[in-house]
mmCIF file of C-alpha atoms and ligand atoms in Angstrom:
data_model
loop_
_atom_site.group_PDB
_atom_site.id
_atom_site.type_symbol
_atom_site.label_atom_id
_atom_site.label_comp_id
_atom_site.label_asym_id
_atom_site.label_seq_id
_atom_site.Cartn_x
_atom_site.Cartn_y
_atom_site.Cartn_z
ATOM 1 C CA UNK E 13 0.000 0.000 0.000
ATOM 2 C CA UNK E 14 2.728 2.201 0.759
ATOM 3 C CA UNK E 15 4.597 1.154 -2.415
ATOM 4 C CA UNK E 16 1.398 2.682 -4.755
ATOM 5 C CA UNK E 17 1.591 5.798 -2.484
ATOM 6 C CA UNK E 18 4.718 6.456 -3.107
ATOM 7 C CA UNK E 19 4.694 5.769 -6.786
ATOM 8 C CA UNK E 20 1.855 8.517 -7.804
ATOM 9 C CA UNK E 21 3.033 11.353 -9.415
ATOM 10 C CA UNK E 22 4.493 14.168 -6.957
ATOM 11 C CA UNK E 23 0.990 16.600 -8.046
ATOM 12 C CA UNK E 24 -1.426 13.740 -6.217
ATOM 13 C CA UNK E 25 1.309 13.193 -3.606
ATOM 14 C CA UNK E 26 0.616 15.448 -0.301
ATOM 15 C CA UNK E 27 3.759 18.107 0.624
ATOM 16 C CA UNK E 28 4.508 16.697 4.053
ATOM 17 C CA UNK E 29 6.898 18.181 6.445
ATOM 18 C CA UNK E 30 8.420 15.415 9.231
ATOM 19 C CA UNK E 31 10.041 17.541 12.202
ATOM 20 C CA UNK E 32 12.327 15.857 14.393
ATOM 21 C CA UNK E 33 12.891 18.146 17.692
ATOM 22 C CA UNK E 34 13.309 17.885 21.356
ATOM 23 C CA UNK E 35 10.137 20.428 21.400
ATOM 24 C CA UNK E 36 7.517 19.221 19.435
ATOM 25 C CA UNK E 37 5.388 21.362 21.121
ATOM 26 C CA UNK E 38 6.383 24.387 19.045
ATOM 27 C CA UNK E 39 4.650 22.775 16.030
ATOM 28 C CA UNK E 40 2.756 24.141 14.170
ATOM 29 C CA UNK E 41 3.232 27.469 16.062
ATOM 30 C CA UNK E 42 2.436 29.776 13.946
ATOM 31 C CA UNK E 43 2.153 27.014 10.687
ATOM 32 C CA UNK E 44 -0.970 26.768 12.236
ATOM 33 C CA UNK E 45 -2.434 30.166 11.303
ATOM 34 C CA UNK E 46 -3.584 32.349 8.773
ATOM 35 C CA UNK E 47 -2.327 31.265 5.235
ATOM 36 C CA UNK E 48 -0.141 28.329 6.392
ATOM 37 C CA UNK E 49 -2.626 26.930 8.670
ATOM 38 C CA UNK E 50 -5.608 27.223 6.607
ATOM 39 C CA UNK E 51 -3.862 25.202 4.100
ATOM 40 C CA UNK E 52 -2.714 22.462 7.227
ATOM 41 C CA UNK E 53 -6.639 22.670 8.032
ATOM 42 C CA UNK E 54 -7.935 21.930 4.523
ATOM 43 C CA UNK E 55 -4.945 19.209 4.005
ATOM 44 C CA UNK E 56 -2.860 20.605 1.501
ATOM 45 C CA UNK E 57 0.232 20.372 3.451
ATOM 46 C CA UNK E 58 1.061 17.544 5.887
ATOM 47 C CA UNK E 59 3.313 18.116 9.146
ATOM 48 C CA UNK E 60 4.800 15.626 11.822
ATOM 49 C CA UNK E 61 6.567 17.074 14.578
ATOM 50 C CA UNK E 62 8.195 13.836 16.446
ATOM 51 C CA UNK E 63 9.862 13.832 19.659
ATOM 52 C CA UNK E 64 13.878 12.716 19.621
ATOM 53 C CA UNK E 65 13.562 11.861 23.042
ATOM 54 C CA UNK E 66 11.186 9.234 22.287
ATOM 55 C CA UNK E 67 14.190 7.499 20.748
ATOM 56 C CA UNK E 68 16.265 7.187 24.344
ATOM 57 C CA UNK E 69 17.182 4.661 25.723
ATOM 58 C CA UNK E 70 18.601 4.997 29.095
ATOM 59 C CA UNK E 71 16.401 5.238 32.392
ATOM 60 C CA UNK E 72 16.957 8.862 32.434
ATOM 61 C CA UNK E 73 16.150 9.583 28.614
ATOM 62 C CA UNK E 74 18.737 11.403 28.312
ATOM 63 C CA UNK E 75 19.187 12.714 24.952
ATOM 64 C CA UNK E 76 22.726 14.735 25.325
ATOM 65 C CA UNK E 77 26.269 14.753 26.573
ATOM 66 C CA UNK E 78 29.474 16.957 27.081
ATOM 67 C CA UNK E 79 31.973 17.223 24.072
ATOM 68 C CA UNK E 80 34.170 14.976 23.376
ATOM 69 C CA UNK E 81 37.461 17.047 23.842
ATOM 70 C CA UNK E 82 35.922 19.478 26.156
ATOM 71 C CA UNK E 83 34.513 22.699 25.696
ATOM 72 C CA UNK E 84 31.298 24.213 27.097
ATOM 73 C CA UNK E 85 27.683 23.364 27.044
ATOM 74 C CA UNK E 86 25.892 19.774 25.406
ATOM 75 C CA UNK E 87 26.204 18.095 22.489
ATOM 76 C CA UNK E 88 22.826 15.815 21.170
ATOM 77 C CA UNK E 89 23.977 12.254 20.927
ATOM 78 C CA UNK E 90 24.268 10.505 17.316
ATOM 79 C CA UNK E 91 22.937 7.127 18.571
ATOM 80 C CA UNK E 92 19.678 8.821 19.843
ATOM 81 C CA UNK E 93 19.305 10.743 17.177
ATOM 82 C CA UNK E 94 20.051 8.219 14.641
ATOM 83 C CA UNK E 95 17.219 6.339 15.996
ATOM 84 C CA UNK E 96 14.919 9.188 15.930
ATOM 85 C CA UNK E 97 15.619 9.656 12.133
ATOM 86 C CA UNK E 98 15.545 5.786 10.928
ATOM 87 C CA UNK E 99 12.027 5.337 13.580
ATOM 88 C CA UNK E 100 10.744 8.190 11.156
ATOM 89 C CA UNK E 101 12.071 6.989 8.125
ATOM 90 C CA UNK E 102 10.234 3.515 8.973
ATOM 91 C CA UNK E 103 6.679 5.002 9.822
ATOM 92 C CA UNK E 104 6.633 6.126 6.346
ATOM 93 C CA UNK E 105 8.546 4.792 3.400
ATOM 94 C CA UNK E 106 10.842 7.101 2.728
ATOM 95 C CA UNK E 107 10.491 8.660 -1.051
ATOM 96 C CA UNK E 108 13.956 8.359 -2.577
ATOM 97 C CA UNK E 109 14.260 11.827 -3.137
ATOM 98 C CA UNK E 110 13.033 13.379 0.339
ATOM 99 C CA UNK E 111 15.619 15.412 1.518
ATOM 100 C CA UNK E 112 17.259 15.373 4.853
ATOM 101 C CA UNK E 113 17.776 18.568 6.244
ATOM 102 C CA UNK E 114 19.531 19.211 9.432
ATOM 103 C CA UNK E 115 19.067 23.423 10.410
ATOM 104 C CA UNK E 116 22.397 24.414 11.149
ATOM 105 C CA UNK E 117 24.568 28.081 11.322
ATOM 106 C CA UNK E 118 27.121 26.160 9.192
ATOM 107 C CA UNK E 119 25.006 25.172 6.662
ATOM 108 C CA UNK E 120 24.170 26.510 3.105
ATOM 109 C CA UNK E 121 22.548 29.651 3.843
ATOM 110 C CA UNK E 122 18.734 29.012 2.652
ATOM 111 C CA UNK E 123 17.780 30.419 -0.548
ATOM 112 C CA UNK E 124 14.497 31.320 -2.556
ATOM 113 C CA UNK E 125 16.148 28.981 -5.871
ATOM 114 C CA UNK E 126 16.538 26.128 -2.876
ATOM 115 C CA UNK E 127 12.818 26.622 -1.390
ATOM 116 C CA UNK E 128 11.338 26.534 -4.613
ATOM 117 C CA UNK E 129 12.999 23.035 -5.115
ATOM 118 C CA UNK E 130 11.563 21.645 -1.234
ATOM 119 C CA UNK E 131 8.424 23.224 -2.061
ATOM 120 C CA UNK E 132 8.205 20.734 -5.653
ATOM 121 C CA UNK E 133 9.386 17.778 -4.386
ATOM 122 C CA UNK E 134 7.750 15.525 -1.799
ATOM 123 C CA UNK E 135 8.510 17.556 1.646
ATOM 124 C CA UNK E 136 12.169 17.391 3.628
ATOM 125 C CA UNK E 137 12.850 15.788 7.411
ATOM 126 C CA UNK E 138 14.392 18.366 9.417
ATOM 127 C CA UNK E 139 16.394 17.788 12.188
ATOM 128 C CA UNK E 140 16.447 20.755 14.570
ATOM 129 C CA UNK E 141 19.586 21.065 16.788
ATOM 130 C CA UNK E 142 19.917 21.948 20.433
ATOM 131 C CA UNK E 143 22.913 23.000 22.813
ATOM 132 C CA UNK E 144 25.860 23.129 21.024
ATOM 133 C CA UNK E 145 24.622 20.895 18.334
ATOM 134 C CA UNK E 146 25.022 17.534 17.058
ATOM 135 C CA UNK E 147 27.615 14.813 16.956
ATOM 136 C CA UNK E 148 29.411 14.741 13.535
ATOM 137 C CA UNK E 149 28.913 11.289 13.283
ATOM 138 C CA UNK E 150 25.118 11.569 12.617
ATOM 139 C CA UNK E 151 25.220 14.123 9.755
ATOM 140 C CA UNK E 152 27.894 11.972 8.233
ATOM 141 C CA UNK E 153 26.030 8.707 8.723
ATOM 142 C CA UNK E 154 22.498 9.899 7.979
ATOM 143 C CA UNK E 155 23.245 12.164 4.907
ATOM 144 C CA UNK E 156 21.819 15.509 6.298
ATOM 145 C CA UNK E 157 22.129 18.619 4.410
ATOM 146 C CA UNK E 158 22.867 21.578 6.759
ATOM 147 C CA UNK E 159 20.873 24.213 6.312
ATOM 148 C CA UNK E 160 21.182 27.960 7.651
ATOM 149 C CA UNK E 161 18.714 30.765 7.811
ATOM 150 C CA UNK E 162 21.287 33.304 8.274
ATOM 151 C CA UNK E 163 24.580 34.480 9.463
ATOM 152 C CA UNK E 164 23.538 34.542 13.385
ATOM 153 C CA UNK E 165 22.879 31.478 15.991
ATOM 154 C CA UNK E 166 19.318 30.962 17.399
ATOM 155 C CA UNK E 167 18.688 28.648 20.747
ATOM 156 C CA UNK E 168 17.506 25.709 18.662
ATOM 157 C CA UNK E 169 16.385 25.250 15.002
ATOM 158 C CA UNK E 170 12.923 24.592 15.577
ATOM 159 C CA UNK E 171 12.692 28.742 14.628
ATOM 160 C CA UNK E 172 14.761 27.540 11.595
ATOM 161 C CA UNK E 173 12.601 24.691 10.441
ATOM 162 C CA UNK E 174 9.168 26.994 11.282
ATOM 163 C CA UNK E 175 10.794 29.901 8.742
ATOM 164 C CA UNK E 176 11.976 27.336 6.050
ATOM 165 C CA UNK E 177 8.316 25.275 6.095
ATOM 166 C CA UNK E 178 6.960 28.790 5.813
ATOM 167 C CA UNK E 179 8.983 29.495 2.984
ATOM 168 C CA UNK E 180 7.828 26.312 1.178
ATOM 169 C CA UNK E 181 4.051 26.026 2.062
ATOM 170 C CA UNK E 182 3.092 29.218 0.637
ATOM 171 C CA UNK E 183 4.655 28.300 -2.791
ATOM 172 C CA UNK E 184 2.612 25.267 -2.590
ATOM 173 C CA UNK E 185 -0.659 24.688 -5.330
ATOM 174 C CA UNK E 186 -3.539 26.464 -3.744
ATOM 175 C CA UNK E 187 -2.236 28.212 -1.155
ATOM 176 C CA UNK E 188 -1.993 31.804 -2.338
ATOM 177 C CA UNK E 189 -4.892 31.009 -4.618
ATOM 178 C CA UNK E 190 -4.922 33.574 -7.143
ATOM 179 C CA UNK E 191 -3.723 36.330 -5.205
ATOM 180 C CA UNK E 192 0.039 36.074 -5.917
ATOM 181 C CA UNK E 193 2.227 33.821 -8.036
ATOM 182 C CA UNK E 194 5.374 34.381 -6.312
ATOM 183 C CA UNK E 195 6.649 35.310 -9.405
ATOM 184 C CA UNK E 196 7.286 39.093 -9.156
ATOM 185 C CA UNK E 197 8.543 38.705 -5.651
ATOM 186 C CA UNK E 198 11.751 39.473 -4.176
ATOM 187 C CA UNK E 199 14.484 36.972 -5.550
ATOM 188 C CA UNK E 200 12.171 35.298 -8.325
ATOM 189 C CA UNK E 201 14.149 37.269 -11.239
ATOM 190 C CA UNK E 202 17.487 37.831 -9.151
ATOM 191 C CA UNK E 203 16.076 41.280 -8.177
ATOM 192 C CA UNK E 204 14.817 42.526 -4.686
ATOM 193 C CA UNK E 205 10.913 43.513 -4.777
ATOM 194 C CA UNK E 206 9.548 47.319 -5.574
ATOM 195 C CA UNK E 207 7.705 49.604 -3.181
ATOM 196 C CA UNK E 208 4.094 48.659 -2.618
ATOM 197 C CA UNK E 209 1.847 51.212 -2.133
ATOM 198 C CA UNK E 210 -2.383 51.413 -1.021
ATOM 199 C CA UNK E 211 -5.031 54.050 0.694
ATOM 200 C CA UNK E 212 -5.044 56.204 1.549
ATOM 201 C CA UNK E 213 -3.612 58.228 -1.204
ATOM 202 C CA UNK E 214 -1.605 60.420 1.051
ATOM 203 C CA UNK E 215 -0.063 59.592 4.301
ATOM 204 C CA UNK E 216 1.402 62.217 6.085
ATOM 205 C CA UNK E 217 2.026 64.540 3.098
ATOM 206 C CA UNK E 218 3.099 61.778 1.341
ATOM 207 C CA UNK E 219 1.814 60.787 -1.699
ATOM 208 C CA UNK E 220 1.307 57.137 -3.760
ATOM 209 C CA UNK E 221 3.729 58.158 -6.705
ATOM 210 C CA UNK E 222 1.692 59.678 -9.807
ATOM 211 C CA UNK E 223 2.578 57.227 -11.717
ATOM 212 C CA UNK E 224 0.816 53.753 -10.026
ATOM 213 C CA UNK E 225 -2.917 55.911 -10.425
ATOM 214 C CA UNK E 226 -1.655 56.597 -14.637
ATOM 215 C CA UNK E 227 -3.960 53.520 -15.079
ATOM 216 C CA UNK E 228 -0.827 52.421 -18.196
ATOM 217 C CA UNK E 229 0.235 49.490 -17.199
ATOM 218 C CA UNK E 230 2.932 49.755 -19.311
ATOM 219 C CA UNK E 231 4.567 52.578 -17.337
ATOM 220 C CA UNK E 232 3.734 51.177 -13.762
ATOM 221 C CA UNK E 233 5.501 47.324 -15.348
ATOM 222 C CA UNK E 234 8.567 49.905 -16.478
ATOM 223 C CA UNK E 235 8.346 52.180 -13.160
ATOM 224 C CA UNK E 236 8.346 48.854 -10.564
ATOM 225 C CA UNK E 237 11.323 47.163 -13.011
ATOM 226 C CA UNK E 238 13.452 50.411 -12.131
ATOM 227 C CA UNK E 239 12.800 50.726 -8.641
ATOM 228 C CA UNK E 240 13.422 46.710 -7.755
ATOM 229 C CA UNK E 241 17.017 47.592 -9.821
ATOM 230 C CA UNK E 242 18.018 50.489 -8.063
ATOM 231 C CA UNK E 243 16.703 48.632 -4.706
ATOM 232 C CA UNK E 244 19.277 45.884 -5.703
ATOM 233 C CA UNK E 245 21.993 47.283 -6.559
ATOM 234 C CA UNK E 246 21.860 49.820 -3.477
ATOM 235 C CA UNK E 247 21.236 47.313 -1.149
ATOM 236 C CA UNK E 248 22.439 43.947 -2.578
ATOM 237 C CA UNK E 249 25.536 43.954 -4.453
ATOM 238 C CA UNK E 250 26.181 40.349 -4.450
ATOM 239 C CA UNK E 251 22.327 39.903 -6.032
ATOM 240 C CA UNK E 252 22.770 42.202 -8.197
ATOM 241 C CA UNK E 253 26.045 41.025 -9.374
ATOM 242 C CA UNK E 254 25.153 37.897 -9.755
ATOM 243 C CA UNK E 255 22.489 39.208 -12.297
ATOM 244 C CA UNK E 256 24.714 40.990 -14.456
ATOM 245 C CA UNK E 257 27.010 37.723 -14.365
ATOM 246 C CA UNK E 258 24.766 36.947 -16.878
ATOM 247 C CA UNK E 259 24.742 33.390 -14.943
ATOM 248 C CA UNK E 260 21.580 31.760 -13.089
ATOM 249 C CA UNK E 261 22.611 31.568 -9.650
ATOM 250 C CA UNK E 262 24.162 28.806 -8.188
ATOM 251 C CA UNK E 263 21.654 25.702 -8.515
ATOM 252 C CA UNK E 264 21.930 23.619 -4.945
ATOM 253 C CA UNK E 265 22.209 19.791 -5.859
ATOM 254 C CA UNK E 266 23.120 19.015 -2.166
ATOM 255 C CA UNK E 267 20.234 16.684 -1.489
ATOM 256 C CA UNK E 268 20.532 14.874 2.061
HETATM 257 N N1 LIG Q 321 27.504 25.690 18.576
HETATM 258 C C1 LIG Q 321 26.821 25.787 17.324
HETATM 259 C C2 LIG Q 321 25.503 26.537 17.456
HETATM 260 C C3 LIG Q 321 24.439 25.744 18.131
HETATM 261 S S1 LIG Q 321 22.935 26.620 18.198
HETATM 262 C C4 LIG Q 321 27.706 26.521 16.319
HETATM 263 O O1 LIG Q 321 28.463 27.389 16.748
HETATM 264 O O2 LIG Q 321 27.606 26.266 15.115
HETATM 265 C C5 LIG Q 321 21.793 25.317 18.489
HETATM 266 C C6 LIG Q 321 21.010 24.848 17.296
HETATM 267 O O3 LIG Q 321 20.255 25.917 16.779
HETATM 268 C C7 LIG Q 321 21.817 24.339 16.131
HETATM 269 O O4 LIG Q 321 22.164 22.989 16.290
HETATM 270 C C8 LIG Q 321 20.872 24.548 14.960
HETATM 271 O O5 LIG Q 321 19.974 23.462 14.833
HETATM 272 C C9 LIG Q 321 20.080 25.775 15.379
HETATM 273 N N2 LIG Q 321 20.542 27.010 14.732
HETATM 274 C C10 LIG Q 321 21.223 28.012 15.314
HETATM 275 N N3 LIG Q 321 21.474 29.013 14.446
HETATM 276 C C11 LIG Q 321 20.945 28.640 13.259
HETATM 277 C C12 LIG Q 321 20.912 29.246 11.969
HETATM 278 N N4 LIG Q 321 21.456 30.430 11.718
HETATM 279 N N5 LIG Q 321 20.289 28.569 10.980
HETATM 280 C C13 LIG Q 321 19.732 27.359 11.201
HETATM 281 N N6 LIG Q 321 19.753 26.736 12.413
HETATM 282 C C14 LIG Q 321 20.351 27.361 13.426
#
């Protein structure tokens, strides 16, 4: 049965996000409202937050240790989590091409090009650290692909996981509807996204420019194009150097 699941095409296969944390409590958070959690609700998006401490096995449950070496603080324990990743591996065949991510500050620093490939294929694991992080031995062992969300370190990367599912589930069929395809957003042509304006049509002395109430849509298309460029290049070098490379950015093929 799971064999004919896992064999329909990935449009009749539900995007499903397996968490592994030490707080599954956190989940959904806030996947659970407005746009994200409407779509949980109507079951266009699948998560499982599971608990790695389910997976000790010692009287205590202990789930950590101190550093090999020395050092500071703990460090999560490869067999434990090993076991947490393979228990949820087993209550679901695992699709060939799920990847396994593991949110880390020394990972690939998350991308819009990277998102939109989660968001098409059938859903990642993600491992969130705690303490000082994990022991080598599982990323090695497991395959994970470390993934950051920025140059700074957060508590745990349950935040992590919450952004990057975020990231994915609104790119996901039906869940903007018709309102937005994503693709005049920031990053979807290499360019950061032009001022938005609404009512009312002055704020504080401060007009909507002329130009978005011209009604040519020609114009406004020409106007926003000129603004996200001068954005870019004032703001984002690299991005905007990586436009004129005349290259696509870097495609990720890291794939846990
Ligand atoms: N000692 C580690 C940091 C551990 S922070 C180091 O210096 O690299 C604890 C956990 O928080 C990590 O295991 C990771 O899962 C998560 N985390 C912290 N910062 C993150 C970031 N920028 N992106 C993704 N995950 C992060």
């Amino acid at each position: 049965m799971n064999m004919a699941t896992e064999t329909k095409t990935p449009e009749t296969r539900i995007w499903r996000a397996t968490v592994l944390t030490l707080f599954p409590e956190m989940f959904p958070g806030p996947l659970g409202i407005s746009l994200a959690g409407k779509a949980l609700a109507a079951g266009l998006w699948t998560l499982e937050a599971r608990d790695i401490r389910d997976s000790a096995t010692d009287r205590h449950r202990s789930v950590d240790d101190s550093p090999a070496g020395g050092g500071p603080g703990m460090v999560l324990r490869a067999d434990v989590l090993a076991a947490a990743i393979d228990a949820a591996d087993g209550a679901r065949a695992r699709p060939k091409d799920r990847p396994r991510l593991l949110m880390s500050p020394r990972g690939r620093p998350l991308t819009q090009l990277r998102v939109v490939e989660l968001a098409a294929g059938p859903g990642p694991m993600i491992v969130c650290g705690r303490f000082e992080g994990i022991d080598q031995r599982v990323i090695d062992a497991r395959g994970l692909e470390e993934v950051s969300i920025g140059d700074y370190v957060l508590s745990g990367g349950e935040i992590a996981a919450l952004a990057l599912i975020d990231a994915c589930v609104r790119l996901l069929p039906g869940v903007m509807g018709k309102l937005a395809s994503g693709a005049d957003e920031s990053f979807s042509d290499g360019l950061l996204e032009y001022p938005q304006y609404t009512r009312p049509q002055t704020f504080e002395g401060r007009p909507i420019p002329e130009i978005l109430s011209s009604g040519d849509h020609a114009k406004v298309a020409a106007w926003r194009r000129a603004e996200a460029e001068a954005l870019t290049r004032a703001r984002r070098p690299d991005l905007w150097a990586t436009k004129n490379s005349g290259q696509k950015p870097p495609k990720d093929t890291t794939d846990g």
